[in-house]
């Protein structure tokens, strides 16, 4: 695995991971996640777990790191929606 | 690129891509996306475009396909939120 490529992947992973943060902040501030579908974070968490395995088999740390963080954010989102509804 | 690994990645990509569909359907049905943060789909679309480039450089069709579809879903979500607000 080329290190420059892996660095680019790490940045890409960081950006997609950061993407869920504004949603979590908004949900925390408004205490409302009614318009957010339950299925979105559930399906994404399953898919991200599969991506993690893919990254593991490909020996790509960027894919593993991004999807671990992303899946964690999805699980937090599910818990928050459950709590606020 | 091993074909079994690529197939697994394609399935993982299909699952994460499908994840946005329930959110788009919910938004379309309720015409409400107030609780969905604008920044989530914007940042995710940027990140997914970067993942696409990563997949391109890695010659991984699964990564390219999943992130093209995912980015498209994010853009549709941004347009829908703009329209319904």
mmCIF file of C-alpha atoms in Angstrom, chain A residues 1-18 51 54-55 58-70, chain B residues 44 46-58 60 63 67:
data_model
loop_
_atom_site.group_PDB
_atom_site.id
_atom_site.type_symbol
_atom_site.label_atom_id
_atom_site.label_comp_id
_atom_site.label_asym_id
_atom_site.label_seq_id
_atom_site.Cartn_x
_atom_site.Cartn_y
_atom_site.Cartn_z
ATOM 1 C CA UNK A 1 0.000 0.000 0.000
ATOM 2 C CA UNK A 2 1.541 3.287 -1.169
ATOM 3 C CA UNK A 3 1.912 5.743 1.735
ATOM 4 C CA UNK A 4 0.816 8.836 -0.253
ATOM 5 C CA UNK A 5 -2.299 6.977 -1.380
ATOM 6 C CA UNK A 6 -2.933 5.820 2.176
ATOM 7 C CA UNK A 7 -2.566 9.428 3.409
ATOM 8 C CA UNK A 8 -5.116 10.594 0.827
ATOM 9 C CA UNK A 9 -7.450 7.821 1.962
ATOM 10 C CA UNK A 10 -6.978 8.866 5.583
ATOM 11 C CA UNK A 11 -7.969 12.458 4.719
ATOM 12 C CA UNK A 12 -10.979 11.200 2.727
ATOM 13 C CA UNK A 13 -11.912 8.999 5.687
ATOM 14 C CA UNK A 14 -11.538 11.900 8.102
ATOM 15 C CA UNK A 15 -13.867 14.061 5.962
ATOM 16 C CA UNK A 16 -16.624 11.413 5.695
ATOM 17 C CA UNK A 17 -16.280 10.683 9.432
ATOM 18 C CA UNK A 18 -16.599 14.403 10.268
ATOM 19 C CA UNK A 51 -16.301 -1.767 4.755
ATOM 20 C CA UNK A 54 -12.992 -4.988 3.367
ATOM 21 C CA UNK A 55 -10.317 -2.539 4.588
ATOM 22 C CA UNK A 58 -7.103 -5.047 1.809
ATOM 23 C CA UNK A 59 -4.747 -3.958 4.614
ATOM 24 C CA UNK A 60 -5.969 -0.361 4.189
ATOM 25 C CA UNK A 61 -5.835 1.460 7.521
ATOM 26 C CA UNK A 62 -7.711 4.494 6.077
ATOM 27 C CA UNK A 63 -10.764 2.366 5.258
ATOM 28 C CA UNK A 64 -10.679 0.650 8.654
ATOM 29 C CA UNK A 65 -10.289 3.891 10.654
ATOM 30 C CA UNK A 66 -12.938 5.864 8.733
ATOM 31 C CA UNK A 67 -15.540 3.126 8.985
ATOM 32 C CA UNK A 68 -14.932 2.433 12.668
ATOM 33 C CA UNK A 69 -15.531 6.119 13.446
ATOM 34 C CA UNK A 70 -18.466 6.345 11.026
ATOM 35 C CA UNK B 44 -20.309 13.608 3.160
ATOM 36 C CA UNK B 46 -17.086 16.122 -0.399
ATOM 37 C CA UNK B 47 -15.667 13.134 1.477
ATOM 38 C CA UNK B 48 -17.264 10.628 -0.882
ATOM 39 C CA UNK B 49 -15.794 12.452 -3.875
ATOM 40 C CA UNK B 50 -12.388 12.052 -2.208
ATOM 41 C CA UNK B 51 -13.112 8.349 -1.601
ATOM 42 C CA UNK B 52 -13.972 8.040 -5.283
ATOM 43 C CA UNK B 53 -10.507 9.416 -6.201
ATOM 44 C CA UNK B 54 -8.939 7.037 -3.650
ATOM 45 C CA UNK B 55 -10.801 4.115 -5.238
ATOM 46 C CA UNK B 56 -9.738 5.293 -8.682
ATOM 47 C CA UNK B 57 -6.063 5.405 -7.658
ATOM 48 C CA UNK B 58 -6.417 2.004 -5.963
ATOM 49 C CA UNK B 60 -11.084 -0.532 -6.718
ATOM 50 C CA UNK B 63 -15.088 2.058 -3.743
ATOM 51 C CA UNK B 67 -19.129 6.627 -3.423
#
